[in-house]
Short mmCIF file of C-alpha atoms and ligand atoms in Angstrom, two decimals:
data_model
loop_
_atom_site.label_atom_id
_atom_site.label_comp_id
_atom_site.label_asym_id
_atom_site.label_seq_id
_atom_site.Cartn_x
_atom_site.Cartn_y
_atom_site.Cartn_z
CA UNK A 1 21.74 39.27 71.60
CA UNK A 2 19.78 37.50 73.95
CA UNK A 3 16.50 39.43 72.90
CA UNK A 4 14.69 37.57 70.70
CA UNK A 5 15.03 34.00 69.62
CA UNK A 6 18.22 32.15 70.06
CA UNK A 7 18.42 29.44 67.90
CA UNK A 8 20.80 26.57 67.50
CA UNK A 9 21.23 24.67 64.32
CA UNK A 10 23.55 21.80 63.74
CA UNK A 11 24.90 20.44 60.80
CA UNK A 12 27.08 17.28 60.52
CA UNK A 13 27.03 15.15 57.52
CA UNK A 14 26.91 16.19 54.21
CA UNK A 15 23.03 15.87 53.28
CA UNK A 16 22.74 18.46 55.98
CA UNK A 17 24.18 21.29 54.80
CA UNK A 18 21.59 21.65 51.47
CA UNK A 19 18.91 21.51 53.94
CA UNK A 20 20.15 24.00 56.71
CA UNK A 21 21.47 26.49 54.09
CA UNK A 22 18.03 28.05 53.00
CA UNK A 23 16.91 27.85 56.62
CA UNK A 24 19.95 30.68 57.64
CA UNK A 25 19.31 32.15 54.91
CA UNK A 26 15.76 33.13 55.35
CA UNK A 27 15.86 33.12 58.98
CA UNK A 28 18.80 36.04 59.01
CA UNK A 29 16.58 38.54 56.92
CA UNK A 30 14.08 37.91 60.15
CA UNK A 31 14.12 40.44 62.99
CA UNK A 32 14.72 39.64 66.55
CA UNK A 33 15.86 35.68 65.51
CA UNK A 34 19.72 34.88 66.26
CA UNK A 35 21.08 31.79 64.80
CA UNK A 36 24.07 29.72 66.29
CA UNK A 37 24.87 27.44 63.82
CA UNK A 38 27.12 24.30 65.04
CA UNK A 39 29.23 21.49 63.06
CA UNK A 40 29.44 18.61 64.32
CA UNK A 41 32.33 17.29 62.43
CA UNK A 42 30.87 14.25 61.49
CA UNK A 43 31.98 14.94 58.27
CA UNK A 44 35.21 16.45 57.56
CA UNK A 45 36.78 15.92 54.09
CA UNK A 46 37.05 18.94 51.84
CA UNK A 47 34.82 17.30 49.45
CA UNK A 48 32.17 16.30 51.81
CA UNK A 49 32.13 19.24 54.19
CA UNK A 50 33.83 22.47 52.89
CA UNK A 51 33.17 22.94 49.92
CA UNK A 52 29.52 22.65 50.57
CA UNK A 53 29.88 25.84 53.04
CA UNK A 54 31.32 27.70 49.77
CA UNK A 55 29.21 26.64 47.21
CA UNK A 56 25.64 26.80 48.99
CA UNK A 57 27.21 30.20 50.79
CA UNK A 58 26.50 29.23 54.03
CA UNK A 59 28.68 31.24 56.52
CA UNK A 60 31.18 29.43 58.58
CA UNK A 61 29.76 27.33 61.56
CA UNK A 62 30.40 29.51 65.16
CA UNK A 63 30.73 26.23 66.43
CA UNK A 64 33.00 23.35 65.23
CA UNK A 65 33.22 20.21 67.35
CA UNK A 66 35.54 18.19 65.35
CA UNK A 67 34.18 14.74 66.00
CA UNK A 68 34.87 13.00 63.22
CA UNK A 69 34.36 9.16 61.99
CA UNK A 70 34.35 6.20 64.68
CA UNK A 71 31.66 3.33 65.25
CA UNK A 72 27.67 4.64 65.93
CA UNK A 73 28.35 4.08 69.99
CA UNK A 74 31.68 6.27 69.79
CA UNK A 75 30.45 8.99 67.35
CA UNK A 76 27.30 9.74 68.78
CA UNK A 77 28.86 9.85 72.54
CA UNK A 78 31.16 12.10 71.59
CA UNK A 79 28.50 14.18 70.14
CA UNK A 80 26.15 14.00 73.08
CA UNK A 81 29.24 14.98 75.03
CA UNK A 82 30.36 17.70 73.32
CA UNK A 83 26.51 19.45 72.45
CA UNK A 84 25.71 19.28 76.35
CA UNK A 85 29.04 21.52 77.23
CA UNK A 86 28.26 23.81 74.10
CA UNK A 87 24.10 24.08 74.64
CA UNK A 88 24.79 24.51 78.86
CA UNK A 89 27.03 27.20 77.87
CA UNK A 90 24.47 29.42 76.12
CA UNK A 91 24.43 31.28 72.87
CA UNK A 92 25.92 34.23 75.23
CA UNK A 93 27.06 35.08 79.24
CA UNK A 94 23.64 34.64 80.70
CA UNK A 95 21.37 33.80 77.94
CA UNK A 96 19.87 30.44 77.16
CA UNK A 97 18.72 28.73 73.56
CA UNK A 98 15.31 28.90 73.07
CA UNK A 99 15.75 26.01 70.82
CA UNK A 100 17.48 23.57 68.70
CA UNK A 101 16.81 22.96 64.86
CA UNK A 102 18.24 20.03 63.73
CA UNK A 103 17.67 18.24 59.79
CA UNK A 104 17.56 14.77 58.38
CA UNK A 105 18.64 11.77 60.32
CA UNK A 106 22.33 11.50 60.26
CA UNK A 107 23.85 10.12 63.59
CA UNK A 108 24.71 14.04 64.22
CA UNK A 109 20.63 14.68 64.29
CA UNK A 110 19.66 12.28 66.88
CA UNK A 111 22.77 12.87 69.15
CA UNK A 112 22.26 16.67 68.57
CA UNK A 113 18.41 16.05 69.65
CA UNK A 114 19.02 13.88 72.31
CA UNK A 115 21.58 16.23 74.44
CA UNK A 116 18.81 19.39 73.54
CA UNK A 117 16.35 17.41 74.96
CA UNK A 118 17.75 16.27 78.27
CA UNK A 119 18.79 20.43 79.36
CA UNK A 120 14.99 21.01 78.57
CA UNK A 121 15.74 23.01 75.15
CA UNK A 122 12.76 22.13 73.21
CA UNK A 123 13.93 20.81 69.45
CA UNK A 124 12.45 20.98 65.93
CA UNK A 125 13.15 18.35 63.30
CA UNK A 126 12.97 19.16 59.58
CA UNK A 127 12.44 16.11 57.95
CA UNK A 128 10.44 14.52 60.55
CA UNK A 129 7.93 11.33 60.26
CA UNK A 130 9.96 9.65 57.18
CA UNK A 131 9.82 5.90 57.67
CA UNK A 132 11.49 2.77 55.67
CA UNK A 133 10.17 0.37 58.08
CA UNK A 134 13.54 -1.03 58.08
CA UNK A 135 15.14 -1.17 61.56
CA UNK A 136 18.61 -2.41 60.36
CA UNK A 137 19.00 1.16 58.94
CA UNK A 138 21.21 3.44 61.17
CA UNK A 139 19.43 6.45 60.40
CA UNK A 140 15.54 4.59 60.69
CA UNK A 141 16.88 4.61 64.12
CA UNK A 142 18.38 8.21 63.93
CA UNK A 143 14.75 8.96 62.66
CA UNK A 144 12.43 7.35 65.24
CA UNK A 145 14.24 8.42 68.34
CA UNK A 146 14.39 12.17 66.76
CA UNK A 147 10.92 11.68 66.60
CA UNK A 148 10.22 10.76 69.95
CA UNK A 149 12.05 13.46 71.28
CA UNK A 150 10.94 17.01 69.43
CA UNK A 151 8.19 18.72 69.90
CA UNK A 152 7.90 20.65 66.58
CA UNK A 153 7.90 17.78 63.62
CA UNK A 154 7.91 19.71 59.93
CA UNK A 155 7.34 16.97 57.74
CA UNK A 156 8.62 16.80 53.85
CA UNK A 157 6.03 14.58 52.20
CA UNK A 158 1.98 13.01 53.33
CA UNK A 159 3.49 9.75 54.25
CA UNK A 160 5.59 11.39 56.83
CA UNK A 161 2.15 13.11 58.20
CA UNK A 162 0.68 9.71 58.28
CA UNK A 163 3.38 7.88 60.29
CA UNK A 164 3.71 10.67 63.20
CA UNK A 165 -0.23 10.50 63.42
CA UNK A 166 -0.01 6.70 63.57
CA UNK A 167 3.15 6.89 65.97
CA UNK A 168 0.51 9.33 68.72
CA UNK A 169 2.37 12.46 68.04
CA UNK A 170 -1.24 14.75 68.81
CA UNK A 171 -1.48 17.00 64.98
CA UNK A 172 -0.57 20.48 67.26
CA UNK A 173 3.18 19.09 66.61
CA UNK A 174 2.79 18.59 63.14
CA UNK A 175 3.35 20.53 60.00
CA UNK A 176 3.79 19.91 56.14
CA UNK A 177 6.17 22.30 54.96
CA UNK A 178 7.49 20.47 51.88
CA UNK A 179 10.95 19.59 51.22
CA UNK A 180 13.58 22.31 52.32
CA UNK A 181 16.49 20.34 50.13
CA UNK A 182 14.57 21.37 47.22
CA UNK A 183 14.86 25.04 48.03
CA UNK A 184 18.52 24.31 47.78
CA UNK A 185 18.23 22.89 44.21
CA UNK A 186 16.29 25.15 42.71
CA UNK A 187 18.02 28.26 44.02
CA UNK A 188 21.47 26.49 42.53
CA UNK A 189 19.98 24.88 39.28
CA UNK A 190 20.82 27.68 36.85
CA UNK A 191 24.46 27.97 38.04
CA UNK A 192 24.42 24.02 38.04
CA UNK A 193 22.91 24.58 34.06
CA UNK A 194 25.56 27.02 33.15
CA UNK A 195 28.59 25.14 34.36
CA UNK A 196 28.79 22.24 31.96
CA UNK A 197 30.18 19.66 33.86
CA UNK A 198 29.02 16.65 31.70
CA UNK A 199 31.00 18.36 29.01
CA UNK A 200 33.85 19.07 30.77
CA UNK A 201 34.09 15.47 31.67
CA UNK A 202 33.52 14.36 27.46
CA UNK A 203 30.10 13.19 28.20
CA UNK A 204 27.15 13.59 26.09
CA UNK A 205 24.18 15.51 27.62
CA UNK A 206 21.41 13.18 28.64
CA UNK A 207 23.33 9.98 27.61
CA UNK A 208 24.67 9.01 31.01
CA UNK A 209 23.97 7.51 33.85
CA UNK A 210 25.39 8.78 37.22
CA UNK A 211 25.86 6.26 40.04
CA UNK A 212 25.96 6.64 43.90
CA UNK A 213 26.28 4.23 46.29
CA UNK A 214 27.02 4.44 50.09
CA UNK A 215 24.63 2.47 52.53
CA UNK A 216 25.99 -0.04 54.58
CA UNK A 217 23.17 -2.64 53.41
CA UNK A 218 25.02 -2.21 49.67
CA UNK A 219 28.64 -1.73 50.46
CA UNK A 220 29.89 -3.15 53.70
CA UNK A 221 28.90 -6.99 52.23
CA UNK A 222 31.91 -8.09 50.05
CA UNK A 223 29.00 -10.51 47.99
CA UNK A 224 26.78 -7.64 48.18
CA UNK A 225 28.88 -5.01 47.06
CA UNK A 226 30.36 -7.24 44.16
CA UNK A 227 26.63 -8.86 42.58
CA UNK A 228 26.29 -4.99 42.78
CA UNK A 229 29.57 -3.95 40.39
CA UNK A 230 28.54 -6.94 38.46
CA UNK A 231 25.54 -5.29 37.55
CA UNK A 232 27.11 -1.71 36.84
CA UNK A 233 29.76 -2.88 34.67
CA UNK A 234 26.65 -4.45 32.41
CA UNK A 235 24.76 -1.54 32.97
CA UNK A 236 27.99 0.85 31.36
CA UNK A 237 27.91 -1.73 28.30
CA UNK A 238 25.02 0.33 27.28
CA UNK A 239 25.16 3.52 28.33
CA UNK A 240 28.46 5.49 29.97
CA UNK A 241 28.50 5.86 33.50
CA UNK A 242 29.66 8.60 36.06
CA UNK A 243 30.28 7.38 39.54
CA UNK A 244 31.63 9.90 42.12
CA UNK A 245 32.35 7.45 45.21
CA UNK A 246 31.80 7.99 48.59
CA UNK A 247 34.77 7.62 51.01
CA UNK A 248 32.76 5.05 52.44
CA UNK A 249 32.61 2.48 49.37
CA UNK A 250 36.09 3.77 48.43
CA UNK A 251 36.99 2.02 51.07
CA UNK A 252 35.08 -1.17 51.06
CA UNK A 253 35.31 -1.67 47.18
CA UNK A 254 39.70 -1.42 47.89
CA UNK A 255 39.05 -4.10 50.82
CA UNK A 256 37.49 -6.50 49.00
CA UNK A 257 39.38 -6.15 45.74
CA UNK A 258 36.94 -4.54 43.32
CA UNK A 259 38.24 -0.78 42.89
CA UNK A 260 40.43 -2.04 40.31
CA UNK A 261 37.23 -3.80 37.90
CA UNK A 262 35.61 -1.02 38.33
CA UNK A 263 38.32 1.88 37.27
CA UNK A 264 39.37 -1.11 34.25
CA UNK A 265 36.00 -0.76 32.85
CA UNK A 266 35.64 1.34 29.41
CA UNK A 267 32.43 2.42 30.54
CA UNK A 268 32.91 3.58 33.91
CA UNK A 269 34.01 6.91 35.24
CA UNK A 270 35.09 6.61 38.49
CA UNK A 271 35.03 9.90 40.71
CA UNK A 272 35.56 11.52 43.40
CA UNK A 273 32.96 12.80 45.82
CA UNK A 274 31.61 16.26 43.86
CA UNK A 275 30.66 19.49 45.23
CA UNK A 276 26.99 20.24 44.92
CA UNK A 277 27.13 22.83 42.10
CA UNK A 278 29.25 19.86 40.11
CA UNK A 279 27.20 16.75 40.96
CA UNK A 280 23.29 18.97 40.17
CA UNK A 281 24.91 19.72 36.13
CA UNK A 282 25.88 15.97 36.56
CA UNK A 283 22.58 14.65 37.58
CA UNK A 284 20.56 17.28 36.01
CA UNK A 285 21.34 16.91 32.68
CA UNK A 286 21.79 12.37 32.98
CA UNK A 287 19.32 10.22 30.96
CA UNK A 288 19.17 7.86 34.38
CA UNK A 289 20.56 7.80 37.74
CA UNK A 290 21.18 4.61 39.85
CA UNK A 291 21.85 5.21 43.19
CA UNK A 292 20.64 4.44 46.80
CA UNK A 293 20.24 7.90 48.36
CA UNK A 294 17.37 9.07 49.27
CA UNK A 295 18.49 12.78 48.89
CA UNK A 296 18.76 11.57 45.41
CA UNK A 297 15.62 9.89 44.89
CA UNK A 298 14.23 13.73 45.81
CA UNK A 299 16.26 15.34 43.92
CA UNK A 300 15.46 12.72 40.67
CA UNK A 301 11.82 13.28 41.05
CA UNK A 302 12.12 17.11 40.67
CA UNK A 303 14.49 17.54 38.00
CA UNK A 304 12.71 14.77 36.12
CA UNK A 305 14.96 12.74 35.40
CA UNK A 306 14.34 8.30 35.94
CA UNK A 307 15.91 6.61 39.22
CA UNK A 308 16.77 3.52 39.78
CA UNK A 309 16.70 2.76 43.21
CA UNK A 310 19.11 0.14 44.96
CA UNK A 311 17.08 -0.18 47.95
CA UNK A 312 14.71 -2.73 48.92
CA UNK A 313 12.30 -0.12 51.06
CA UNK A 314 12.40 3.81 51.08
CA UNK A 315 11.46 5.83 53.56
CA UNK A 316 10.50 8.42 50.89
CA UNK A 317 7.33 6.74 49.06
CA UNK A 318 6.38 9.57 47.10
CA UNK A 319 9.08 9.98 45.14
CA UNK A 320 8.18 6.54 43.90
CA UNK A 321 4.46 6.50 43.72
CA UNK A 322 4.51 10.44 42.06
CA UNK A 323 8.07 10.99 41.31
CA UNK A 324 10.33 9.50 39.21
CA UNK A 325 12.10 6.67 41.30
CA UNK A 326 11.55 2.80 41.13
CA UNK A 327 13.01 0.59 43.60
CA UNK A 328 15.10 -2.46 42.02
CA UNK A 329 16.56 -3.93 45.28
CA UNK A 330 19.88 -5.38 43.91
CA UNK A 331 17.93 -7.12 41.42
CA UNK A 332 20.29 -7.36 38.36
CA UNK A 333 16.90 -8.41 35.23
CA UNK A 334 15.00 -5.91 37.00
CA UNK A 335 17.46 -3.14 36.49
CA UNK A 336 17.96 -4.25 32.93
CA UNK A 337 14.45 -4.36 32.33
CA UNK A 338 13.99 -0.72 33.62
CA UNK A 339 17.21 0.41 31.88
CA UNK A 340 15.55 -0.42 28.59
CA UNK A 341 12.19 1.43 29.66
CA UNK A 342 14.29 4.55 29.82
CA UNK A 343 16.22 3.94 26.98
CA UNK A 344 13.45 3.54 24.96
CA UNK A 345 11.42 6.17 26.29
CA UNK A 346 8.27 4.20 27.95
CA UNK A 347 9.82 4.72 31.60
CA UNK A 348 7.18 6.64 33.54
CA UNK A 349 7.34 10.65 33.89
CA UNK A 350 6.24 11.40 36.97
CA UNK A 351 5.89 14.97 38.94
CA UNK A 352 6.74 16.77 41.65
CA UNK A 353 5.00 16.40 44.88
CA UNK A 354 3.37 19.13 46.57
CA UNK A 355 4.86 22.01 48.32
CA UNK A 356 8.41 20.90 46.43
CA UNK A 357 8.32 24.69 45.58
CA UNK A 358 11.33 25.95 46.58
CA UNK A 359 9.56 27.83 49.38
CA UNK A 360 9.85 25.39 52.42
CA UNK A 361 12.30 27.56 54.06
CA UNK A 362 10.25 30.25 54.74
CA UNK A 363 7.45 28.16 55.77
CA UNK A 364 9.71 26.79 58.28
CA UNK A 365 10.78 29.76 59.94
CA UNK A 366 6.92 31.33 59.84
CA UNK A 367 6.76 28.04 62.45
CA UNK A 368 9.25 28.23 64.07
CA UNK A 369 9.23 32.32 65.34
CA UNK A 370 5.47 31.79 65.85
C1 UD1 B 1 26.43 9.33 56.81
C2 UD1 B 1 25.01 9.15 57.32
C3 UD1 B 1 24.09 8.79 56.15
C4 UD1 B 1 24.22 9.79 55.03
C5 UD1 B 1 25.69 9.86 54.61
C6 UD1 B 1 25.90 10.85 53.46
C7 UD1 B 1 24.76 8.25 59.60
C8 UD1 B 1 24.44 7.06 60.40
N1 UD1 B 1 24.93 8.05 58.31
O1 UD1 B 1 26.89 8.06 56.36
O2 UD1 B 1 22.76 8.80 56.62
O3 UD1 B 1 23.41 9.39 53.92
O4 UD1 B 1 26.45 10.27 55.75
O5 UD1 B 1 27.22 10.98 53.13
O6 UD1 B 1 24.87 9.32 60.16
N2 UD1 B 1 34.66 9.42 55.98
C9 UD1 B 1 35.67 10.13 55.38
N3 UD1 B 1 35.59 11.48 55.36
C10 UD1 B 1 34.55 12.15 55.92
C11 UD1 B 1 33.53 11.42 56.55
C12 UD1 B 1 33.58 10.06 56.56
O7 UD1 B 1 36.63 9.57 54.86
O8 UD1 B 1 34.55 13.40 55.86
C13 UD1 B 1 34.73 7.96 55.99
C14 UD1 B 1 35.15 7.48 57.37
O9 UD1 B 1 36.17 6.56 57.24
C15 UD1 B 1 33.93 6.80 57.92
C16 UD1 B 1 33.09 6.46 56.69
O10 UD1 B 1 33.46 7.42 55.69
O11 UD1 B 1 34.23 5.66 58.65
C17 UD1 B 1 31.64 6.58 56.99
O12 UD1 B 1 31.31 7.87 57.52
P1 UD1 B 1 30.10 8.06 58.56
O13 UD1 B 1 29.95 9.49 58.91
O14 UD1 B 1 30.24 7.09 59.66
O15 UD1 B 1 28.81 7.61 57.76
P2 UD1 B 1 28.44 7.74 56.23
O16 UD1 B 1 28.57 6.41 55.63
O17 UD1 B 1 29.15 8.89 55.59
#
């Protein structure tokens, strides 16, 4: 085993696992490459962890490190802890990882990066060079110090390109490779297509909206988080809306006493968190989503389909300026005003950026066993 490349890949949060999953995949029909691939734990529910492993048939991780939820300082210490024992150890008796491959810019990511980094275990980052400007984000942070630290960036989108080369990262680090979630979606779409989960839920293909919502900026302010359901609730007078929640906003809307006004309304159907197969017939088949992921914004773009974006900034500018996403801040008229573009069919169409082929994966791994 210790011929070859050793890789380690880590996974923690759920927008990780649609991004690693085509990476494995590719990279185990490669000779002389052997992956390790390690959970973090950072997420652990069924519905945000699991069932992503069965549905995107990833195998099981070889590592699990069980960290679990607990403030930034606590969750990414326990990380950094916990990655040093498990990369000092080795993939095998006597062998050493050539290198870590971690995605996105979950608190898992930089952590991850960060304890790689230190043993001298060089690190890639898919996803590299994406930038909101916004420093109150966790994962801006997550993102920047990730950065800093690896010396193989593979970059989704030109803006990402642009802010590495502006940052002084020297273009021999540097590669567009497109969008590796992407891969994910378009391998799954059909099966997505041929489930029928809109109609399994009563709902009327392409005349609903689906909802996310899950960043602190939104949900951890009890004004914030309320203007916010104001604006749903008027939003479901006109067209029915899907919401699987996030444990996250679960948990803030129950604190400050607006679970209940949301469930109560006719037009709202409040769910769950949904595995991916379930939430791509969802959103693939909506007449609008309103959310404030940026997975989502992505994933919006390529399917198509209008986005309303409850962010003030994105770190993901093409999906506005090509794709299919608008941002509307919290801005109630504006969101009304946009809501009626779509309904009325003068919304803009926009396309999918390049290299959004489906094909990223293998791109990635012609870099990385260069
Ligand atoms: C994390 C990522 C965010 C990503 C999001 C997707 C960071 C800083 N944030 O945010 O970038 O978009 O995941 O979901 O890494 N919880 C559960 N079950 C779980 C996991 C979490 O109930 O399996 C609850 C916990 O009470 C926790 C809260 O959700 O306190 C937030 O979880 P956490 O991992 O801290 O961040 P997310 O908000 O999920």
């Amino acid at each position: 085993m210790s011929n070859g490349c050793n890789l380690a890949c880590i996974v923690g949060a759920r927008p990780n696992f649609m991004k690693m999953a085509p990476l494995l995949r590719v990279l185990s029909a490669r000779d002389a490459v052997h992956t390790t691939l390690i959970h973090t734990g950072q997420h652990y529910d069924k519905n945000l962890s699991d069932i992503f492993f069965e549905q995107l048939d990833m195998r099981r991780p070889d590592i699990s490190l069980e960290i679990g939820s607990g403030k930034h300082g606590e969750q990414t210490a326990k990380i950094l802890q916990r990655m040093e024992e498990v990369l000092e150890a080795g993939p095998a008796q006597g062998s050493r990882y050539d290198r870590l491959v971690v995605v996105g810019d979950v608190n898992s990511t930089m952590a991850a990066a960060l304890a790689a980094v230190k043993l001298g275990i060089p690190v890639a980052h898919v996803e590299a060079g994406l930038r909101s400007f916004d420093r109150t984000m966790p994962e801006e942070i997550n993102r920047i110090v990730t950065d800093g630290i690896s010396d193989m960036l593979l970059v989704s989108e030109p803006s990402g390109m642009d802010n590495l080369r502006r940052e002084g990262h020297g273009d021999e680090k540097l590669h567009l490779v497109g969008n590796i979630m992407i891969d994910t979606l378009l391998h799954l779409l059909p099966q997505a297509k041929a489930i029928g989960t809109p109609e399994q839920l009563g709902l009327e293909v392409g005349e609903y909206a689906v909802v996310t919502l899950h960043r602190p900026a939104n949900v951890d302010n009890a004004d914030t988080l309320s203007e916010l359901v104001d604006v749903l609730i008027d939003v479901s007078h006109r067209l029915p809306l899907v919401f699987p929640i996030h444990p996250r906003t679960e948990q803030r809307l129950e604190r400050f006493g607006l679970l209940a006004r949301l469930q109560q309304a006719p037009g709202v159907r409040v769910l769950p968190p949904q595995g991916y197969i379930e939430f791509l017939s969802l959103t693939s088949r909506a007449r609008v989503m309103v959310t404030d992921s940026g997975g989502l914004q992505e994933e919006s773009t390529v399917l198509g389909v209008p986005c309303l974006t409850m962010r003030e900034n994105t770190e993901r500018p093409v999906t506005v300026t090509s794709g299919t996403s608008t941002l509307v801040g919290n801005d109630a008229g504006l969101l009304r005003n946009l809501l009626n573009d779509v309904l009325d069919g003068s919304y803009k169409k926009g396309r999918s950026p390049e290299l959004w082929d489906g094909h990223a994966a293998e791109r990635i791994a012609d870099i990385l066993l260069q």
